[in-house]
Amino acid sequence: MDLPALLSTCPLADLTRIDVGLEGDWNSTAQPVWTREGGWLGLADVARAHDRFRPSLELYFTDGWIGLHCFRRKGSMNVLDEARVERIVRDVESAIRGP
């Protein structure tokens, strides 16, 4: 499992959704990329880069949420680390559903 250390202590059984968006413009850019019911929804509609705002994940639990920056700096842009997003979602699913 490749979950960030913070997530390994979270109640993943209570996880309901994972969104990707730009921290600083969250309400306009957040899109679900995983739900408990639908599984992996993909990255087709997510904002991928910005010069000031940071691409991030938000994991929504029954009683709260956790935000994680998920980008790499490329030139003057903050660019979504798509491979890391996919890896976190895959590892969350594996932890929830078992091997």
Short mmCIF file of N, CA, C and O in Angstrom, two decimals:
data_model
loop_
_atom_site.label_atom_id
_atom_site.label_comp_id
_atom_site.label_asym_id
_atom_site.label_seq_id
_atom_site.Cartn_x
_atom_site.Cartn_y
_atom_site.Cartn_z
N MET A 1 0.84 -1.17 0.00
CA MET A 1 0.00 0.00 0.00
C MET A 1 0.89 1.24 0.00
O MET A 1 1.86 1.31 0.73
N ASP A 2 0.56 2.22 -0.81
CA ASP A 2 1.37 3.42 -0.97
C ASP A 2 0.65 4.66 -0.43
O ASP A 2 0.91 5.76 -0.86
N LEU A 3 -0.28 4.48 0.50
CA LEU A 3 -0.99 5.63 1.05
C LEU A 3 -0.03 6.54 1.79
O LEU A 3 0.87 6.06 2.47
N PRO A 4 -0.21 7.86 1.65
CA PRO A 4 0.57 8.75 2.50
C PRO A 4 0.36 8.37 3.96
O PRO A 4 -0.71 7.90 4.35
N ALA A 5 1.37 8.57 4.79
CA ALA A 5 1.31 8.15 6.19
C ALA A 5 0.06 8.68 6.89
O ALA A 5 -0.56 7.97 7.68
N LEU A 6 -0.32 9.91 6.60
CA LEU A 6 -1.50 10.49 7.23
C LEU A 6 -2.75 9.64 6.96
O LEU A 6 -3.55 9.39 7.86
N LEU A 7 -2.90 9.16 5.75
CA LEU A 7 -4.11 8.39 5.40
C LEU A 7 -4.12 7.01 6.01
O LEU A 7 -5.19 6.43 6.19
N SER A 8 -2.95 6.47 6.32
CA SER A 8 -2.92 5.12 6.89
C SER A 8 -3.56 5.08 8.27
O SER A 8 -3.91 4.01 8.76
N THR A 9 -3.76 6.24 8.91
CA THR A 9 -4.39 6.29 10.22
C THR A 9 -5.84 6.77 10.16
O THR A 9 -6.48 6.91 11.19
N CYS A 10 -6.36 7.01 8.98
CA CYS A 10 -7.72 7.53 8.81
C CYS A 10 -8.74 6.40 8.77
O CYS A 10 -8.43 5.29 8.35
N PRO A 11 -9.98 6.72 9.14
CA PRO A 11 -11.05 5.72 9.08
C PRO A 11 -11.56 5.54 7.65
O PRO A 11 -12.61 6.05 7.27
N LEU A 12 -10.81 4.83 6.82
CA LEU A 12 -11.16 4.70 5.41
C LEU A 12 -12.52 4.05 5.19
O LEU A 12 -13.16 4.26 4.16
N ALA A 13 -13.00 3.31 6.17
CA ALA A 13 -14.33 2.72 6.06
C ALA A 13 -15.41 3.81 6.01
O ALA A 13 -16.51 3.57 5.51
N ASP A 14 -15.09 5.00 6.49
CA ASP A 14 -16.03 6.12 6.49
C ASP A 14 -15.83 7.06 5.30
O ASP A 14 -16.51 8.08 5.21
N LEU A 15 -14.92 6.75 4.40
CA LEU A 15 -14.65 7.60 3.25
C LEU A 15 -15.82 7.50 2.26
O LEU A 15 -16.27 6.41 1.92
N THR A 16 -16.31 8.66 1.82
CA THR A 16 -17.45 8.66 0.90
C THR A 16 -17.09 9.14 -0.49
O THR A 16 -17.71 8.71 -1.47
N ARG A 17 -16.07 10.04 -0.61
CA ARG A 17 -15.78 10.65 -1.91
C ARG A 17 -14.38 11.25 -1.89
O ARG A 17 -13.89 11.67 -0.86
N ILE A 18 -13.76 11.32 -3.08
CA ILE A 18 -12.50 12.03 -3.26
C ILE A 18 -12.68 13.01 -4.41
O ILE A 18 -13.13 12.62 -5.49
N ASP A 19 -12.35 14.27 -4.16
CA ASP A 19 -12.44 15.31 -5.19
C ASP A 19 -11.04 15.82 -5.51
O ASP A 19 -10.14 15.77 -4.68
N VAL A 20 -10.89 16.35 -6.72
CA VAL A 20 -9.67 17.07 -7.12
C VAL A 20 -10.10 18.48 -7.51
O VAL A 20 -11.12 18.67 -8.17
N GLY A 21 -9.31 19.45 -7.10
CA GLY A 21 -9.58 20.84 -7.46
C GLY A 21 -8.37 21.70 -7.18
O GLY A 21 -7.30 21.19 -6.80
N LEU A 22 -8.51 22.98 -7.38
CA LEU A 22 -7.42 23.92 -7.14
C LEU A 22 -7.64 24.62 -5.80
O LEU A 22 -8.65 25.33 -5.62
N GLU A 23 -6.72 24.40 -4.86
CA GLU A 23 -6.78 25.12 -3.59
C GLU A 23 -6.63 26.61 -3.89
O GLU A 23 -5.69 27.01 -4.56
N GLY A 24 -7.57 27.39 -3.44
CA GLY A 24 -7.61 28.82 -3.75
C GLY A 24 -8.76 29.16 -4.68
O GLY A 24 -9.18 30.30 -4.76
N ASP A 25 -9.28 28.15 -5.40
CA ASP A 25 -10.44 28.32 -6.27
C ASP A 25 -11.26 27.03 -6.22
O ASP A 25 -11.73 26.53 -7.24
N TRP A 26 -11.40 26.50 -5.03
CA TRP A 26 -11.98 25.17 -4.84
C TRP A 26 -13.41 25.09 -5.35
O TRP A 26 -13.77 24.17 -6.10
N ASN A 27 -14.25 26.03 -4.97
CA ASN A 27 -15.67 25.93 -5.34
C ASN A 27 -15.90 25.91 -6.85
O ASN A 27 -16.84 25.29 -7.32
N SER A 28 -15.05 26.56 -7.60
CA SER A 28 -15.21 26.60 -9.05
C SER A 28 -14.56 25.42 -9.77
O SER A 28 -14.90 25.14 -10.92
N THR A 29 -13.63 24.74 -9.10
CA THR A 29 -12.84 23.73 -9.80
C THR A 29 -12.98 22.31 -9.28
O THR A 29 -12.56 21.37 -9.96
N ALA A 30 -13.54 22.11 -8.11
CA ALA A 30 -13.60 20.76 -7.52
C ALA A 30 -14.47 19.83 -8.35
O ALA A 30 -15.57 20.19 -8.77
N GLN A 31 -13.96 18.64 -8.60
CA GLN A 31 -14.67 17.59 -9.33
C GLN A 31 -14.43 16.26 -8.63
O GLN A 31 -13.31 15.95 -8.24
N PRO A 32 -15.46 15.45 -8.47
CA PRO A 32 -15.24 14.13 -7.88
C PRO A 32 -14.44 13.23 -8.84
O PRO A 32 -14.69 13.25 -10.05
N VAL A 33 -13.49 12.51 -8.28
CA VAL A 33 -12.72 11.55 -9.08
C VAL A 33 -12.93 10.12 -8.57
O VAL A 33 -12.54 9.16 -9.23
N TRP A 34 -13.54 9.99 -7.38
CA TRP A 34 -13.85 8.69 -6.83
C TRP A 34 -15.02 8.84 -5.88
O TRP A 34 -15.11 9.81 -5.12
N THR A 35 -15.96 7.89 -5.95
CA THR A 35 -17.03 7.80 -4.95
C THR A 35 -17.13 6.34 -4.54
O THR A 35 -16.75 5.43 -5.29
N ARG A 36 -17.65 6.13 -3.37
CA ARG A 36 -17.80 4.75 -2.87
C ARG A 36 -18.71 3.96 -3.79
O ARG A 36 -18.46 2.80 -4.08
N GLU A 37 -19.75 4.61 -4.29
CA GLU A 37 -20.71 3.90 -5.16
C GLU A 37 -20.17 3.71 -6.57
O GLU A 37 -20.39 2.67 -7.19
N GLY A 38 -19.50 4.71 -7.12
CA GLY A 38 -19.08 4.67 -8.51
C GLY A 38 -17.65 4.25 -8.76
O GLY A 38 -17.26 4.01 -9.89
N GLY A 39 -16.83 4.21 -7.69
CA GLY A 39 -15.42 3.88 -7.87
C GLY A 39 -14.69 5.01 -8.60
O GLY A 39 -15.05 6.18 -8.50
N TRP A 40 -13.67 4.64 -9.36
CA TRP A 40 -12.83 5.59 -10.08
C TRP A 40 -13.65 6.26 -11.19
O TRP A 40 -14.20 5.59 -12.05
N LEU A 41 -13.69 7.60 -11.18
CA LEU A 41 -14.46 8.36 -12.16
C LEU A 41 -13.55 9.01 -13.20
O LEU A 41 -14.05 9.55 -14.19
N GLY A 42 -12.26 8.99 -12.98
CA GLY A 42 -11.32 9.54 -13.93
C GLY A 42 -11.03 11.01 -13.70
O GLY A 42 -11.63 11.67 -12.85
N LEU A 43 -10.11 11.53 -14.51
CA LEU A 43 -9.63 12.89 -14.38
C LEU A 43 -10.04 13.80 -15.54
O LEU A 43 -9.51 14.90 -15.68
N ALA A 44 -10.97 13.37 -16.34
CA ALA A 44 -11.31 14.11 -17.56
C ALA A 44 -11.69 15.57 -17.32
O ALA A 44 -11.31 16.44 -18.09
N ASP A 45 -12.41 15.85 -16.26
CA ASP A 45 -12.94 17.20 -16.07
C ASP A 45 -12.21 18.02 -15.01
O ASP A 45 -12.68 19.09 -14.63
N VAL A 46 -11.07 17.55 -14.53
CA VAL A 46 -10.39 18.28 -13.45
C VAL A 46 -9.43 19.34 -13.99
O VAL A 46 -8.87 19.20 -15.08
N ALA A 47 -9.28 20.40 -13.19
CA ALA A 47 -8.28 21.43 -13.50
C ALA A 47 -6.91 20.84 -13.23
O ALA A 47 -6.67 20.27 -12.17
N ARG A 48 -6.00 20.95 -14.18
CA ARG A 48 -4.71 20.28 -14.07
C ARG A 48 -3.54 21.19 -13.71
O ARG A 48 -2.52 20.70 -13.27
N ALA A 49 -3.66 22.49 -13.93
CA ALA A 49 -2.51 23.36 -13.68
C ALA A 49 -2.96 24.80 -13.43
O ALA A 49 -4.00 25.23 -13.93
N HIS A 50 -2.13 25.51 -12.67
CA HIS A 50 -2.38 26.93 -12.41
C HIS A 50 -1.07 27.55 -11.96
O HIS A 50 -0.23 26.87 -11.36
N ASP A 51 -0.91 28.82 -12.23
CA ASP A 51 0.34 29.48 -11.84
C ASP A 51 0.39 29.83 -10.36
O ASP A 51 1.47 29.94 -9.79
N ARG A 52 -0.77 29.99 -9.69
CA ARG A 52 -0.78 30.32 -8.27
C ARG A 52 -1.46 29.26 -7.41
O ARG A 52 -0.98 28.93 -6.34
N PHE A 53 -2.61 28.75 -7.85
CA PHE A 53 -3.36 27.79 -7.06
C PHE A 53 -2.74 26.41 -7.15
O PHE A 53 -2.09 26.07 -8.15
N ARG A 54 -2.96 25.62 -6.11
CA ARG A 54 -2.33 24.30 -6.01
C ARG A 54 -3.34 23.18 -6.23
O ARG A 54 -4.31 23.07 -5.47
N PRO A 55 -3.11 22.32 -7.22
CA PRO A 55 -3.96 21.15 -7.37
C PRO A 55 -3.91 20.30 -6.10
O PRO A 55 -2.82 20.04 -5.56
N SER A 56 -5.08 19.88 -5.65
CA SER A 56 -5.18 19.16 -4.38
C SER A 56 -6.27 18.11 -4.45
O SER A 56 -7.16 18.16 -5.30
N LEU A 57 -6.18 17.17 -3.52
CA LEU A 57 -7.21 16.17 -3.30
C LEU A 57 -7.94 16.52 -2.02
O LEU A 57 -7.30 17.00 -1.07
N GLU A 58 -9.21 16.27 -1.97
CA GLU A 58 -9.93 16.30 -0.71
C GLU A 58 -10.64 14.98 -0.56
O GLU A 58 -11.35 14.53 -1.46
N LEU A 59 -10.40 14.36 0.57
CA LEU A 59 -11.04 13.09 0.92
C LEU A 59 -12.13 13.40 1.92
O LEU A 59 -11.86 13.98 2.98
N TYR A 60 -13.35 13.06 1.57
CA TYR A 60 -14.50 13.36 2.40
C TYR A 60 -14.93 12.12 3.18
O TYR A 60 -15.22 11.08 2.58
N PHE A 61 -14.98 12.28 4.49
CA PHE A 61 -15.39 11.23 5.40
C PHE A 61 -16.76 11.58 5.98
O PHE A 61 -17.21 12.72 5.85
N THR A 62 -17.37 10.64 6.64
CA THR A 62 -18.67 10.88 7.25
C THR A 62 -18.64 12.10 8.17
O THR A 62 -19.56 12.90 8.17
N ASP A 63 -17.55 12.28 8.91
CA ASP A 63 -17.49 13.35 9.91
C ASP A 63 -16.40 14.39 9.64
O ASP A 63 -15.92 15.02 10.57
N GLY A 64 -15.98 14.56 8.40
CA GLY A 64 -14.97 15.58 8.12
C GLY A 64 -14.26 15.32 6.80
O GLY A 64 -14.70 14.50 6.01
N TRP A 65 -13.16 16.02 6.59
CA TRP A 65 -12.42 15.89 5.35
C TRP A 65 -10.94 16.15 5.61
O TRP A 65 -10.56 16.75 6.61
N ILE A 66 -10.12 15.67 4.68
CA ILE A 66 -8.68 15.88 4.70
C ILE A 66 -8.27 16.37 3.32
O ILE A 66 -8.66 15.78 2.31
N GLY A 67 -7.50 17.43 3.27
CA GLY A 67 -6.98 17.95 2.01
C GLY A 67 -5.51 17.62 1.85
O GLY A 67 -4.75 17.68 2.82
N LEU A 68 -5.12 17.24 0.65
CA LEU A 68 -3.72 16.92 0.34
C LEU A 68 -3.31 17.65 -0.93
O LEU A 68 -3.97 17.51 -1.96
N HIS A 69 -2.23 18.41 -0.86
CA HIS A 69 -1.68 18.96 -2.10
C HIS A 69 -1.23 17.79 -2.95
O HIS A 69 -0.68 16.80 -2.44
N CYS A 70 -1.43 17.89 -4.25
CA CYS A 70 -1.06 16.79 -5.13
C CYS A 70 -0.59 17.37 -6.47
O CYS A 70 -1.28 17.28 -7.48
N PHE A 71 0.59 18.01 -6.45
CA PHE A 71 1.10 18.67 -7.65
C PHE A 71 2.62 18.67 -7.65
O PHE A 71 3.27 18.40 -6.64
N ARG A 72 3.14 18.97 -8.81
CA ARG A 72 4.58 19.19 -8.99
C ARG A 72 4.73 20.56 -9.63
O ARG A 72 3.90 20.97 -10.42
N ARG A 73 5.79 21.21 -9.30
CA ARG A 73 6.08 22.52 -9.90
C ARG A 73 6.79 22.27 -11.23
O ARG A 73 7.80 21.58 -11.28
N LYS A 74 6.25 22.80 -12.32
CA LYS A 74 6.87 22.69 -13.64
C LYS A 74 6.95 24.08 -14.22
O LYS A 74 5.92 24.67 -14.57
N GLY A 75 8.16 24.63 -14.28
CA GLY A 75 8.33 26.00 -14.72
C GLY A 75 7.61 26.92 -13.75
O GLY A 75 7.84 26.88 -12.55
N SER A 76 6.71 27.72 -14.26
CA SER A 76 5.97 28.66 -13.42
C SER A 76 4.59 28.12 -13.03
O SER A 76 3.76 28.86 -12.50
N MET A 77 4.34 26.83 -13.27
CA MET A 77 3.01 26.27 -13.05
C MET A 77 3.02 25.19 -11.96
O MET A 77 3.99 24.44 -11.81
N ASN A 78 1.91 25.12 -11.23
CA ASN A 78 1.63 24.01 -10.33
C ASN A 78 0.79 23.02 -11.13
O ASN A 78 -0.32 23.35 -11.54
N VAL A 79 1.33 21.84 -11.38
CA VAL A 79 0.70 20.87 -12.27
C VAL A 79 0.26 19.64 -11.47
O VAL A 79 1.06 19.07 -10.70
N LEU A 80 -0.98 19.24 -11.64
CA LEU A 80 -1.53 18.07 -10.97
C LEU A 80 -0.63 16.86 -11.22
O LEU A 80 -0.26 16.57 -12.36
N ASP A 81 -0.32 16.14 -10.16
CA ASP A 81 0.43 14.89 -10.25
C ASP A 81 -0.60 13.77 -10.46
O ASP A 81 -1.08 13.16 -9.51
N GLU A 82 -0.96 13.53 -11.71
CA GLU A 82 -2.01 12.58 -12.05
C GLU A 82 -1.68 11.17 -11.59
O GLU A 82 -2.56 10.45 -11.10
N ALA A 83 -0.43 10.78 -11.71
CA ALA A 83 -0.04 9.44 -11.29
C ALA A 83 -0.24 9.26 -9.79
O ALA A 83 -0.69 8.20 -9.34
N ARG A 84 0.07 10.30 -9.02
CA ARG A 84 -0.12 10.20 -7.57
C ARG A 84 -1.60 10.13 -7.22
O ARG A 84 -1.99 9.37 -6.34
N VAL A 85 -2.43 10.92 -7.89
CA VAL A 85 -3.87 10.85 -7.65
C VAL A 85 -4.36 9.43 -7.90
O VAL A 85 -5.05 8.85 -7.06
N GLU A 86 -4.01 8.88 -9.03
CA GLU A 86 -4.46 7.53 -9.38
C GLU A 86 -3.94 6.50 -8.38
O GLU A 86 -4.67 5.58 -8.00
N ARG A 87 -2.71 6.66 -7.94
CA ARG A 87 -2.12 5.73 -6.98
C ARG A 87 -2.85 5.82 -5.63
O ARG A 87 -3.17 4.79 -5.03
N ILE A 88 -3.14 7.03 -5.17
CA ILE A 88 -3.86 7.18 -3.90
C ILE A 88 -5.24 6.57 -3.99
O ILE A 88 -5.67 5.83 -3.10
N VAL A 89 -5.96 6.83 -5.09
CA VAL A 89 -7.30 6.25 -5.25
C VAL A 89 -7.22 4.73 -5.29
O VAL A 89 -8.00 4.04 -4.63
N ARG A 90 -6.29 4.20 -6.04
CA ARG A 90 -6.13 2.74 -6.12
C ARG A 90 -5.84 2.15 -4.74
O ARG A 90 -6.40 1.13 -4.34
N ASP A 91 -4.95 2.81 -3.98
CA ASP A 91 -4.59 2.30 -2.66
C ASP A 91 -5.73 2.43 -1.66
O ASP A 91 -5.91 1.58 -0.81
N VAL A 92 -6.51 3.51 -1.79
CA VAL A 92 -7.70 3.66 -0.94
C VAL A 92 -8.68 2.53 -1.24
O VAL A 92 -9.20 1.87 -0.32
N GLU A 93 -8.94 2.28 -2.51
CA GLU A 93 -9.86 1.19 -2.86
C GLU A 93 -9.36 -0.15 -2.35
O GLU A 93 -10.14 -0.95 -1.84
N SER A 94 -8.08 -0.38 -2.48
CA SER A 94 -7.51 -1.64 -2.00
C SER A 94 -7.67 -1.76 -0.49
O SER A 94 -8.02 -2.83 0.03
N ALA A 95 -7.44 -0.67 0.26
CA ALA A 95 -7.58 -0.71 1.71
C ALA A 95 -9.03 -0.92 2.12
O ALA A 95 -9.31 -1.62 3.11
N ILE A 96 -9.96 -0.36 1.36
CA ILE A 96 -11.39 -0.49 1.69
C ILE A 96 -11.91 -1.86 1.33
O ILE A 96 -12.61 -2.52 2.11
N ARG A 97 -11.59 -2.33 0.15
CA ARG A 97 -12.16 -3.58 -0.35
C ARG A 97 -11.32 -4.82 -0.05
O ARG A 97 -11.77 -5.93 -0.23
N GLY A 98 -10.08 -4.61 0.34
CA GLY A 98 -9.20 -5.73 0.62
C GLY A 98 -8.51 -6.19 -0.65
O GLY A 98 -8.88 -5.77 -1.75
N PRO A 99 -7.51 -7.04 -0.50
CA PRO A 99 -6.73 -7.50 -1.68
C PRO A 99 -7.54 -8.33 -2.64
O PRO A 99 -8.55 -8.85 -2.40
#
